[in-house]
CSV table of C-alpha atoms and ligand atoms in Angstrom, one decimal:
chain,number,residue,atom,x,y,z
A,1,MET,CA,54.7,14.3,-39.6
A,2,GLU,CA,52.9,17.5,-38.4
A,3,LYS,CA,50.3,17.1,-41.2
A,4,GLU,CA,49.6,13.6,-40.1
A,5,LYS,CA,49.2,14.7,-36.6
A,6,ASN,CA,46.7,17.4,-37.6
A,7,GLU,CA,44.8,14.9,-39.7
A,8,LYS,CA,44.7,12.5,-36.7
A,9,ASN,CA,43.2,15.1,-34.4
A,10,LYS,CA,40.5,16.1,-36.9
A,11,LYS,CA,37.0,16.0,-35.4
A,12,LEU,CA,34.3,14.0,-37.3
A,13,PRO,CA,31.1,16.0,-37.4
A,14,LYS,CA,28.5,13.4,-36.6
A,15,LYS,CA,25.2,15.2,-36.9
A,16,GLU,CA,25.9,17.0,-40.2
A,17,GLU,CA,27.6,14.2,-41.9
A,18,ILE,CA,26.2,11.1,-40.3
A,19,ASN,CA,26.3,9.1,-43.6
A,20,GLU,CA,30.0,9.5,-43.8
A,21,TRP,CA,30.6,9.6,-40.0
A,22,TYR,CA,29.1,6.1,-39.4
A,23,PRO,CA,31.1,3.9,-41.7
A,24,GLU,CA,34.3,6.0,-41.2
A,25,VAL,CA,34.2,5.8,-37.4
A,26,LEU,CA,33.4,2.1,-37.4
A,27,ARG,CA,36.3,1.4,-39.7
A,28,LYS,CA,38.8,3.7,-37.9
A,29,ALA,CA,37.8,2.3,-34.5
A,30,GLU,CA,38.4,-1.2,-36.0
A,31,ILE,CA,34.9,-2.5,-35.4
A,32,MET,CA,34.6,-3.8,-38.9
A,33,ASP,CA,36.2,-3.8,-42.4
A,34,TYR,CA,34.8,-4.5,-45.8
A,35,GLY,CA,35.0,-7.9,-47.4
A,36,PRO,CA,35.4,-8.5,-51.2
A,37,VAL,CA,31.6,-9.1,-51.7
A,38,SER,CA,29.4,-6.0,-51.3
A,39,GLY,CA,27.2,-6.2,-48.2
A,40,CYS,CA,29.4,-8.9,-46.6
A,41,MET,CA,31.6,-7.4,-44.1
A,42,ILE,CA,34.3,-8.5,-41.7
A,43,ILE,CA,33.6,-8.1,-38.0
A,44,LYS,CA,37.0,-7.3,-36.4
A,45,PRO,CA,37.9,-8.5,-32.9
A,46,TYR,CA,36.9,-5.2,-31.3
A,47,GLY,CA,33.4,-5.4,-32.9
A,48,TYR,CA,33.0,-9.1,-32.3
A,49,ALA,CA,33.7,-8.6,-28.6
A,50,ILE,CA,30.5,-6.5,-28.5
A,51,TRP,CA,28.6,-9.3,-30.1
A,52,GLU,CA,30.0,-11.7,-27.5
A,53,HIS,CA,28.6,-9.5,-24.7
A,54,ILE,CA,25.2,-9.5,-26.4
A,55,GLN,CA,25.2,-13.2,-27.0
A,56,LYS,CA,26.3,-14.0,-23.4
A,57,TYR,CA,23.6,-11.8,-21.9
A,58,PHE,CA,20.7,-13.1,-24.1
A,59,ASP,CA,21.9,-16.7,-24.1
A,60,GLU,CA,21.8,-16.8,-20.3
A,61,ARG,CA,18.3,-15.2,-20.2
A,62,ILE,CA,16.7,-17.6,-22.7
A,63,LYS,CA,18.3,-20.6,-21.0
A,64,LYS,CA,16.4,-19.6,-17.9
A,65,LEU,CA,13.2,-19.9,-20.0
A,66,GLY,CA,14.1,-23.5,-21.0
A,67,VAL,CA,15.5,-22.7,-24.4
A,68,LYS,CA,18.3,-25.0,-25.7
A,69,ASN,CA,20.9,-24.3,-28.4
A,70,ALA,CA,21.4,-26.4,-31.4
A,71,TYR,CA,22.6,-26.2,-35.0
A,72,PHE,CA,20.7,-26.8,-38.3
A,73,PRO,CA,22.2,-26.9,-41.8
A,74,LEU,CA,23.0,-23.8,-43.9
A,75,LEU,CA,21.5,-25.2,-47.1
A,76,ILE,CA,17.8,-25.7,-47.6
A,77,PRO,CA,16.4,-27.8,-50.6
A,78,GLU,CA,14.1,-25.7,-52.7
A,79,SER,CA,11.2,-28.1,-52.3
A,80,LEU,CA,11.4,-27.7,-48.5
A,81,PHE,CA,11.8,-24.0,-48.7
A,82,SER,CA,8.6,-23.6,-50.8
A,83,LYS,CA,6.3,-25.5,-48.5
A,84,GLU,CA,4.7,-22.5,-46.8
A,85,SER,CA,3.5,-20.2,-49.7
A,86,GLU,CA,3.5,-16.8,-47.9
A,87,HIS,CA,6.9,-17.5,-46.5
A,88,VAL,CA,8.5,-18.4,-49.8
A,89,GLU,CA,6.8,-15.5,-51.5
A,90,GLY,CA,8.1,-13.1,-48.9
A,91,PHE,CA,11.7,-14.3,-49.0
A,92,ALA,CA,12.1,-15.4,-52.7
A,93,PRO,CA,13.4,-12.0,-53.9
A,94,GLU,CA,16.3,-12.1,-51.4
A,95,VAL,CA,17.4,-15.8,-51.5
A,96,ALA,CA,20.9,-16.7,-52.7
A,97,TRP,CA,20.9,-20.1,-54.4
A,98,VAL,CA,23.6,-22.8,-54.7
A,99,THR,CA,23.1,-24.3,-58.1
A,100,HIS,CA,26.4,-26.2,-58.7
A,101,GLY,CA,28.6,-28.6,-56.8
A,102,GLY,CA,32.0,-28.3,-58.5
A,103,GLY,CA,31.2,-28.4,-62.2
A,104,THR,CA,28.0,-30.4,-61.8
A,105,LYS,CA,24.6,-28.8,-61.9
A,106,LEU,CA,22.6,-29.9,-58.9
A,107,GLY,CA,19.3,-31.8,-59.4
A,108,GLU,CA,17.6,-29.4,-57.0
A,109,ARG,CA,18.6,-25.8,-56.1
A,110,LEU,CA,19.7,-25.2,-52.5
A,111,ALA,CA,18.8,-22.0,-50.7
A,112,ILE,CA,21.4,-20.5,-48.4
A,113,ARG,CA,19.3,-19.9,-45.3
A,114,PRO,CA,17.7,-16.5,-45.1
A,115,THR,CA,16.0,-17.8,-42.0
A,116,SER,CA,15.6,-21.4,-40.8
A,117,GLU,CA,11.8,-22.1,-40.3
A,118,THR,CA,11.6,-24.6,-43.1
A,119,ILE,CA,14.7,-26.6,-42.3
A,120,MET,CA,14.0,-26.8,-38.6
A,121,TYR,CA,10.3,-27.6,-39.0
A,122,GLU,CA,11.0,-30.6,-41.2
A,123,ALA,CA,13.0,-32.0,-38.3
A,124,TYR,CA,10.3,-30.9,-35.8
A,125,SER,CA,7.7,-32.9,-37.7
A,126,ARG,CA,9.8,-36.0,-37.0
A,127,TRP,CA,10.7,-35.2,-33.4
A,128,ILE,CA,7.3,-34.2,-32.0
A,129,ARG,CA,5.0,-37.1,-31.4
A,130,SER,CA,3.3,-36.8,-28.1
A,131,TRP,CA,2.2,-34.0,-25.7
A,132,ARG,CA,5.3,-35.1,-23.7
A,133,ASP,CA,7.5,-33.7,-26.4
A,134,LEU,CA,6.2,-30.2,-25.8
A,135,PRO,CA,7.0,-27.4,-25.4
A,136,LEU,CA,10.0,-27.7,-27.8
A,137,LYS,CA,12.3,-24.6,-27.4
A,138,ILE,CA,15.3,-24.5,-29.7
A,139,ASN,CA,17.6,-21.6,-30.6
A,140,GLN,CA,20.6,-21.3,-32.9
A,141,TRP,CA,23.3,-18.7,-33.1
A,142,VAL,CA,24.2,-18.6,-36.9
A,143,ASN,CA,24.9,-16.5,-39.9
A,144,ILE,CA,22.2,-15.9,-42.6
A,145,VAL,CA,22.2,-14.5,-46.1
A,146,ARG,CA,19.6,-12.2,-47.6
A,147,TRP,CA,20.5,-10.8,-51.0
A,148,GLU,CA,19.5,-7.2,-50.5
A,149,PHE,CA,19.8,-4.8,-53.5
A,150,LYS,CA,19.6,-1.6,-51.5
A,151,HIS,CA,22.8,0.2,-50.6
A,152,PRO,CA,24.6,-1.8,-47.8
A,153,THR,CA,25.3,-0.1,-44.5
A,154,PRO,CA,27.5,-1.9,-42.0
A,155,PHE,CA,25.5,-3.9,-39.5
A,156,LEU,CA,22.3,-2.1,-40.4
A,157,ARG,CA,21.7,-3.4,-43.9
A,158,SER,CA,24.0,-6.2,-45.0
A,159,ARG,CA,23.7,-9.3,-47.1
A,160,GLU,CA,25.2,-11.6,-44.6
A,161,PHE,CA,24.7,-11.1,-40.9
A,162,LEU,CA,24.9,-13.0,-37.6
A,163,TRP,CA,21.8,-13.6,-35.4
A,164,GLN,CA,20.1,-15.9,-33.0
A,165,GLU,CA,16.8,-17.5,-34.2
A,166,GLY,CA,14.6,-19.1,-31.6
A,167,HIS,CA,12.0,-21.6,-32.8
A,168,THR,CA,9.4,-22.9,-30.3
A,169,ALA,CA,6.4,-25.2,-30.5
A,170,PHE,CA,3.6,-25.5,-28.0
A,171,ALA,CA,0.5,-27.6,-27.4
A,172,THR,CA,-1.7,-24.5,-27.0
A,173,LYS,CA,-2.1,-21.2,-28.7
A,174,LYS,CA,-2.2,-19.5,-25.3
A,175,GLU,CA,1.2,-20.7,-24.3
A,176,ALA,CA,2.7,-19.7,-27.6
A,177,VAL,CA,1.2,-16.2,-27.6
A,178,GLU,CA,2.5,-15.6,-24.0
A,179,GLU,CA,6.0,-16.6,-25.1
A,180,VAL,CA,6.0,-14.1,-28.0
A,181,PHE,CA,5.7,-11.2,-25.5
A,182,GLN,CA,8.0,-12.8,-23.0
A,183,ILE,CA,10.7,-12.9,-25.6
A,184,LEU,CA,9.9,-9.3,-26.7
A,185,GLU,CA,10.4,-8.2,-23.2
A,186,GLU,CA,13.8,-10.0,-23.2
A,187,TYR,CA,14.7,-8.0,-26.4
A,188,ARG,CA,13.7,-4.8,-24.6
A,189,ARG,CA,16.1,-5.7,-21.8
A,190,VAL,CA,19.0,-6.4,-24.2
A,191,TYR,CA,18.5,-2.9,-25.7
A,192,GLU,CA,17.7,-0.9,-22.7
A,193,GLU,CA,19.6,-2.6,-19.9
A,194,LEU,CA,22.7,-3.8,-21.9
A,195,LEU,CA,23.0,-1.4,-24.9
A,196,ALA,CA,21.5,1.8,-23.3
A,197,VAL,CA,19.1,2.1,-26.2
A,198,PRO,CA,15.4,2.9,-25.6
A,199,VAL,CA,13.1,0.8,-27.7
A,200,ILE,CA,9.3,0.7,-28.4
A,201,LYS,CA,7.6,-2.6,-28.0
A,202,GLY,CA,4.7,-3.1,-30.4
A,203,LEU,CA,2.9,-5.0,-33.1
A,204,LYS,CA,3.7,-4.7,-36.8
A,205,SER,CA,1.0,-3.9,-39.3
A,206,GLU,CA,-0.5,-6.5,-41.6
A,207,LYS,CA,1.7,-5.3,-44.4
A,208,GLU,CA,4.9,-5.3,-42.4
A,209,LYS,CA,4.5,-8.6,-40.5
A,210,PHE,CA,6.9,-11.5,-41.1
A,211,ALA,CA,6.1,-13.6,-44.2
A,212,GLY,CA,4.1,-16.6,-42.9
A,213,ALA,CA,3.3,-15.2,-39.4
A,214,VAL,CA,-0.1,-14.7,-37.8
A,215,PHE,CA,1.3,-11.6,-36.1
A,216,THR,CA,4.7,-10.0,-35.6
A,217,SER,CA,5.9,-8.0,-32.6
A,218,SER,CA,9.0,-5.9,-32.6
A,219,VAL,CA,11.2,-3.5,-30.7
A,220,GLU,CA,12.1,-0.4,-32.6
A,221,ALA,CA,14.8,2.1,-32.2
A,222,TRP,CA,15.2,5.7,-33.6
A,223,LEU,CA,18.5,6.3,-35.4
A,224,PRO,CA,20.3,9.6,-36.0
A,225,ILE,CA,19.9,9.0,-39.8
A,226,ASN,CA,16.3,10.0,-39.1
A,227,ARG,CA,14.9,6.5,-39.5
A,228,PHE,CA,13.5,3.9,-37.3
A,229,SER,CA,15.2,0.5,-37.2
A,230,GLN,CA,13.5,-2.8,-36.5
A,231,ALA,CA,15.8,-3.8,-33.6
A,232,ALA,CA,14.4,-7.4,-33.0
A,233,THR,CA,11.3,-9.3,-33.8
A,234,SER,CA,9.2,-12.0,-32.2
A,235,HIS,CA,6.6,-13.8,-34.4
A,236,HIS,CA,3.6,-15.9,-33.6
A,237,LEU,CA,3.3,-18.4,-36.5
A,238,GLY,CA,0.0,-20.0,-35.3
A,239,GLN,CA,-0.4,-23.3,-37.2
A,240,ASN,CA,0.7,-21.7,-40.5
A,241,PHE,CA,3.8,-23.9,-40.6
A,242,SER,CA,2.7,-26.9,-38.5
A,243,LYS,CA,0.0,-27.8,-41.0
A,244,PRO,CA,2.1,-27.9,-44.2
A,245,PHE,CA,5.0,-29.4,-42.3
A,246,GLU,CA,2.8,-31.9,-40.5
A,247,ILE,CA,4.0,-31.0,-37.0
A,248,TYR,CA,1.4,-32.7,-34.8
A,249,PHE,CA,1.2,-34.5,-31.6
A,250,TYR,CA,-1.3,-36.8,-29.8
A,251,ASP,CA,-2.7,-35.1,-26.7
A,252,LYS,CA,-3.6,-36.7,-23.4
A,253,ASN,CA,-6.9,-37.9,-24.9
A,254,GLU,CA,-5.0,-39.5,-27.8
A,255,GLU,CA,-6.3,-36.9,-30.2
A,256,LYS,CA,-4.2,-35.6,-33.0
A,257,GLN,CA,-3.4,-31.8,-32.7
A,258,TYR,CA,-1.2,-29.5,-34.7
A,259,VAL,CA,1.4,-27.5,-32.7
A,260,TRP,CA,1.4,-23.7,-32.2
A,261,GLN,CA,4.6,-22.1,-33.1
A,262,ASN,CA,6.8,-18.9,-32.7
A,263,SER,CA,10.0,-17.7,-34.1
A,264,TRP,CA,12.1,-14.8,-32.8
A,265,GLY,CA,15.4,-13.2,-33.8
A,266,LEU,CA,18.0,-10.6,-32.7
A,267,SER,CA,20.9,-9.8,-35.0
A,268,THR,CA,24.2,-8.0,-35.2
A,269,ARG,CA,22.1,-5.0,-36.4
A,270,SER,CA,22.0,-4.3,-32.6
A,271,ILE,CA,25.7,-3.4,-32.7
A,272,GLY,CA,25.1,-0.8,-35.5
A,273,ILE,CA,22.1,0.7,-33.7
A,274,THR,CA,24.0,1.1,-30.5
A,275,LEU,CA,27.2,2.6,-32.0
A,276,MET,CA,25.3,4.9,-34.3
A,277,ILE,CA,23.1,6.3,-31.5
A,278,HIS,CA,25.8,6.9,-28.9
A,279,GLY,CA,28.7,8.1,-30.9
A,280,ASP,CA,29.8,11.7,-31.2
A,281,ASP,CA,32.2,14.1,-33.0
A,282,TYR,CA,35.2,12.3,-31.4
A,283,GLY,CA,34.2,8.8,-32.4
A,284,LEU,CA,32.4,5.9,-30.7
A,285,VAL,CA,30.9,6.0,-27.3
A,286,ILE,CA,30.4,2.4,-26.1
A,287,PRO,CA,28.1,1.8,-23.1
A,288,PRO,CA,30.1,0.3,-20.3
A,289,ARG,CA,28.2,-3.0,-20.1
A,290,ILE,CA,29.3,-4.1,-23.6
A,291,ALA,CA,32.6,-2.2,-23.9
A,292,PRO,CA,35.3,-4.6,-25.0
A,293,ILE,CA,37.8,-2.3,-23.2
A,294,LYS,CA,36.2,-0.5,-20.2
A,295,ILE,CA,39.1,1.4,-18.8
A,296,VAL,CA,42.4,2.7,-20.3
A,297,ILE,CA,45.2,4.0,-18.1
A,298,ILE,CA,47.5,6.7,-19.6
A,299,PRO,CA,50.7,7.4,-17.7
A,300,ILE,CA,52.1,10.9,-18.2
A,301,TYR,CA,55.8,11.0,-17.5
A,302,ASN,CA,59.2,12.6,-18.3
A,303,ALA,CA,62.6,11.0,-18.4
A,304,LYS,CA,63.0,11.8,-14.6
A,305,ASN,CA,59.8,10.4,-13.2
A,306,LYS,CA,59.1,7.7,-15.8
A,307,GLU,CA,59.9,4.8,-13.6
A,308,ASP,CA,57.8,6.0,-10.6
A,309,VAL,CA,54.8,7.0,-12.7
A,310,LEU,CA,54.8,3.6,-14.5
A,311,LYS,CA,55.0,1.8,-11.2
A,312,TYR,CA,52.1,3.8,-9.8
A,313,ALA,CA,50.1,3.1,-13.0
A,314,GLN,CA,50.7,-0.6,-12.5
A,315,GLU,CA,49.4,-0.4,-9.0
A,316,ILE,CA,46.3,1.3,-10.2
A,317,ARG,CA,45.9,-1.4,-12.9
A,318,GLU,CA,46.0,-4.1,-10.3
A,319,MET,CA,43.4,-2.3,-8.2
A,320,ILE,CA,41.1,-2.1,-11.3
A,321,ASN,CA,41.6,-5.7,-12.2
A,322,LYS,CA,39.4,-6.5,-9.2
A,323,LEU,CA,36.6,-4.7,-10.9
A,324,VAL,CA,36.8,-5.7,-14.5
A,325,ARG,CA,38.2,-8.6,-16.5
A,326,ASP,CA,41.9,-8.5,-17.2
A,327,ASP,CA,41.5,-7.9,-20.9
A,328,GLU,CA,39.0,-5.1,-20.3
A,329,VAL,CA,41.6,-2.7,-18.9
A,330,VAL,CA,44.6,-1.4,-20.9
A,331,LEU,CA,47.7,0.3,-19.5
A,332,ASP,CA,48.9,2.3,-22.5
A,333,ASP,CA,52.6,2.7,-21.9
A,334,SER,CA,53.5,3.0,-25.6
A,335,ASN,CA,55.8,5.8,-26.8
A,336,ASP,CA,53.1,8.0,-28.3
A,337,THR,CA,52.3,11.4,-26.9
A,338,PRO,CA,49.5,11.5,-24.3
A,339,GLY,CA,47.4,13.5,-26.8
A,340,ALA,CA,47.8,10.8,-29.5
A,341,LYS,CA,46.7,8.2,-26.9
A,342,TYR,CA,43.7,10.3,-25.9
A,343,TYR,CA,42.6,10.6,-29.5
A,344,TYR,CA,43.1,6.9,-30.1
A,345,TRP,CA,41.1,5.6,-27.2
A,346,GLU,CA,38.4,8.3,-27.5
A,347,LEU,CA,37.8,7.2,-31.1
A,348,ARG,CA,37.3,3.7,-29.8
A,349,GLY,CA,34.7,4.8,-27.3
A,350,VAL,CA,36.4,3.4,-24.1
A,351,PRO,CA,34.0,4.6,-21.3
A,352,ILE,CA,36.7,5.6,-18.8
A,353,ARG,CA,40.2,6.9,-19.1
A,354,ILE,CA,42.5,7.3,-16.2
A,355,GLU,CA,45.4,9.8,-16.4
A,356,ILE,CA,48.3,9.5,-14.1
A,357,GLY,CA,51.1,12.1,-13.8
A,358,GLN,CA,53.5,13.6,-11.3
A,359,ARG,CA,50.7,15.4,-9.3
A,360,GLU,CA,48.6,12.3,-9.0
A,361,LEU,CA,51.6,10.3,-8.0
A,362,LYS,CA,52.2,12.8,-5.2
A,363,ASP,CA,48.6,13.1,-4.0
A,364,LYS,CA,47.8,9.4,-4.3
A,365,SER,CA,45.0,10.2,-6.8
A,366,VAL,CA,44.1,9.9,-10.4
A,367,VAL,CA,42.3,12.0,-13.0
A,368,ILE,CA,39.2,10.2,-14.5
A,369,PHE,CA,37.9,11.2,-17.9
A,370,ARG,CA,34.4,9.9,-18.8
A,371,ARG,CA,33.9,9.4,-22.5
A,372,ASP,CA,30.2,10.2,-22.6
A,373,LYS,CA,30.3,13.7,-21.2
A,374,ARG,CA,34.0,14.3,-21.9
A,375,GLU,CA,34.4,15.6,-18.4
A,376,LYS,CA,37.4,15.2,-16.0
A,377,GLU,CA,37.5,14.8,-12.3
A,378,ASN,CA,40.2,14.1,-9.7
A,379,VAL,CA,39.6,11.0,-7.5
A,380,SER,CA,41.7,9.8,-4.6
A,381,ILE,CA,42.8,6.1,-4.9
A,382,LYS,CA,40.8,5.3,-1.8
A,383,GLU,CA,37.6,6.3,-3.6
A,384,LEU,CA,38.7,4.9,-7.0
A,385,SER,CA,36.9,1.5,-7.0
A,386,LYS,CA,33.7,3.0,-5.8
A,387,ARG,CA,33.8,5.9,-8.2
A,388,ILE,CA,34.4,3.6,-11.2
A,389,GLN,CA,31.4,1.5,-10.4
A,390,GLU,CA,29.3,4.6,-10.0
A,391,LEU,CA,30.5,6.0,-13.3
A,392,PHE,CA,29.7,2.8,-15.2
A,393,GLU,CA,26.1,3.0,-14.0
A,394,ASP,CA,26.0,6.8,-14.5
A,395,ILE,CA,27.4,6.6,-18.1
A,396,HIS,CA,24.8,3.9,-19.0
A,397,LYS,CA,22.0,6.1,-17.6
A,398,TYR,CA,23.3,9.2,-19.3
A,399,LEU,CA,23.4,7.5,-22.7
A,400,TYR,CA,20.0,6.0,-22.3
A,401,ASP,CA,18.4,9.2,-21.1
A,402,LYS,CA,20.0,11.2,-24.0
A,403,ALA,CA,18.7,8.7,-26.6
A,404,LEU,CA,15.2,8.7,-24.9
A,405,LYS,CA,15.0,12.5,-25.1
A,406,GLU,CA,15.7,12.3,-28.8
A,407,LEU,CA,13.1,9.6,-29.3
A,408,ARG,CA,10.5,11.6,-27.4
A,409,GLU,CA,11.2,14.8,-29.4
A,410,VAL,CA,11.1,13.1,-32.8
A,411,ILE,CA,7.6,11.5,-32.6
A,412,ILE,CA,5.0,14.0,-33.5
A,413,PRO,CA,1.2,13.5,-33.3
A,414,VAL,CA,-0.5,13.9,-36.7
A,415,GLU,CA,-4.1,14.0,-37.8
A,416,SER,CA,-4.0,13.8,-41.5
A,417,LEU,CA,-1.9,12.3,-44.3
A,418,ASP,CA,-0.8,15.9,-45.2
A,419,GLU,CA,0.5,16.4,-41.7
A,420,LEU,CA,2.3,13.1,-41.8
A,421,LYS,CA,3.9,14.1,-45.1
A,422,LYS,CA,5.1,17.3,-43.5
A,423,VAL,CA,6.6,15.6,-40.5
A,424,ILE,CA,8.4,13.0,-42.6
A,425,GLU,CA,9.8,15.9,-44.8
A,426,GLU,CA,11.1,17.4,-41.5
A,427,LYS,CA,12.9,14.1,-41.0
A,428,LYS,CA,10.8,13.1,-38.0
A,429,ALA,CA,8.3,10.4,-37.2
A,430,GLY,CA,4.5,10.7,-37.0
A,431,ILE,CA,2.1,9.0,-34.5
A,432,ALA,CA,-1.6,8.6,-35.2
A,433,TYR,CA,-4.7,6.5,-34.7
A,434,TRP,CA,-4.8,4.3,-37.8
A,435,CYS,CA,-7.1,1.5,-38.9
A,436,GLY,CA,-4.2,-0.6,-40.3
A,437,SER,CA,-5.5,-1.1,-43.9
A,438,VAL,CA,-3.0,-2.5,-46.3
A,439,GLU,CA,-4.1,-0.1,-49.1
A,440,GLU,CA,-3.8,2.9,-46.9
A,441,GLU,CA,-0.3,1.8,-46.0
A,442,GLU,CA,0.6,1.6,-49.6
A,443,ASN,CA,-0.7,5.1,-50.1
A,444,ILE,CA,1.2,6.4,-47.1
A,445,LYS,CA,4.4,5.0,-48.6
A,446,TYR,CA,3.6,6.7,-51.9
A,447,VAL,CA,2.6,10.1,-50.5
A,448,THR,CA,5.6,10.3,-48.1
A,449,SER,CA,8.1,8.9,-50.6
A,450,GLY,CA,8.9,5.8,-48.5
A,451,ALA,CA,7.6,6.1,-44.9
A,452,LYS,CA,6.1,2.9,-43.4
A,453,SER,CA,4.3,2.0,-40.2
A,454,VAL,CA,6.9,1.3,-37.5
A,455,ASN,CA,4.6,-0.5,-35.0
A,456,ASN,CA,1.5,-0.3,-32.9
A,457,PRO,CA,3.0,0.3,-29.4
A,458,LEU,CA,1.8,-2.2,-26.8
A,459,GLU,CA,-0.4,-0.9,-24.0
A,460,GLY,CA,1.5,1.2,-21.6
A,461,GLU,CA,4.6,1.6,-23.9
A,462,LEU,CA,3.9,5.3,-24.8
A,463,GLU,CA,3.4,6.2,-21.1
A,464,ARG,CA,6.5,4.2,-20.1
A,465,LEU,CA,8.6,6.1,-22.6
A,466,GLY,CA,6.9,9.5,-22.2
A,467,ILE,CA,5.8,9.7,-25.8
A,468,LYS,CA,2.9,12.0,-26.6
A,469,LYS,CA,-0.3,10.3,-27.8
A,470,PRO,CA,-2.5,11.6,-30.6
A,471,LYS,CA,-6.0,12.9,-29.6
A,472,GLU,CA,-9.0,11.6,-31.6
A,473,LYS,CA,-9.7,7.9,-31.7
A,474,LYS,CA,-10.4,7.7,-35.4
A,475,CYS,CA,-8.2,6.6,-38.3
A,476,PHE,CA,-6.2,9.6,-39.5
A,477,ILE,CA,-6.8,8.7,-43.1
A,478,CYS,CA,-10.3,7.1,-43.5
A,479,GLY,CA,-11.9,8.5,-40.3
A,480,LYS,CA,-13.1,5.1,-39.1
A,481,LYS,CA,-13.2,4.6,-35.3
A,482,THR,CA,-10.1,2.8,-34.0
A,483,ASP,CA,-8.2,2.2,-30.8
A,484,LYS,CA,-5.0,1.4,-32.5
A,485,ILE,CA,-2.1,3.9,-32.5
A,486,PHE,CA,0.8,3.5,-35.0
A,487,ILE,CA,4.1,5.3,-35.4
A,488,PHE,CA,5.2,6.1,-39.0
A,489,SER,CA,8.6,7.0,-40.4
A,490,LYS,CA,11.2,6.1,-42.9
A,491,CYS,CA,13.0,2.9,-41.8
A,492,ILE,CA,16.2,1.1,-42.4
B,1,LIG,ZN1,-8.2,4.0,-42.2
């Protein structure tokens, strides 16, 4: 028994052992579990509740932009999937195919959607006829399968994941391009305002853009595994799909025009990014706005005062119920020791813990423990509601600022490939003026053993985030004059 207790109270060193820390904490905190097929995991209720917060937030935002939800089939006939050549080339290595129905070989292989451009655009070509049908803005919340061969990491790199994919069609290029950045801004809001994760908005390089896109924009987050992670993407597809898929309309002059299209996606990777960034040696630290359980109340009593303390705890609970949803507050009156309860709820990253004992009962107060800083304070019940609301805001801000400080410190201006190599070896990221050449990017990858361009931050982004800019406006490899700044690092 004693041994088990010691084991239970063991700290999990995050920084030193992040590769073990991450999956272990996620599993112990019951965010996820492994499924029987490698790279396909189970998202448990405590993890799924985080996804529901993200869905709700983003869904409301895009509906304000006129986007409507729908559902398209999981299986895509090979002939349809192959219609746009760059797209099929880019995705072919990762597609899982259905070849049999029962014991019968199918006449045509069916792709399990790795993304839904092709199946949606076949329908769009039938639905769009006139300028009155535009813009068409459809989103779906679904699972997709990409048969990765790299080592799977829960949420960050898996074969099956959940996401939303928005697919929009416009009469003009101008409207389409505007929407790309409107959605990118919505993704920034999800990360920064909901998940307390600072992200860099920017454009992907020619080599790293989406297969079939004219250009790809992204938000990128820095992870404690010393890698950037593509946190969400918004692509402008131009007429690359509307032409092979025959998606055209007759404009007001009765002239035939092909539509201009975008696609954009945010996945459950966002959960992995958030949990990996904010966690510490004691387990998860979940930002209040997405925490499935926001407050836990721990009564501390003995045989003599048990009844009074529990009654007081119940009163506090009722008070809190006015602030958060009923299922977001737990009164833990189980028979475990207070220490075991602290450990259990800290591991699960609950933002606020309220402790109630004899002294608090007497003073009409409570002890509040905030998970982010692991600090305690005494608060009178008169002040409690106000203080909790302040703390929710403060915890969000503290987590965001802490992550932003790390992001700033890790991006180092470089002026040569040698300097970039050194920075990558030090497990940081480089920032440089770069011409964007595909050959140079291949060379960067070779010289640095795997680093890539992350993105070309949009105007004002580096200033907004307080990231240092490189000096000379010339490509750090070939020396050509350029205005474009790129960040480089290893990525997941
Ligand atoms: Zn160059």
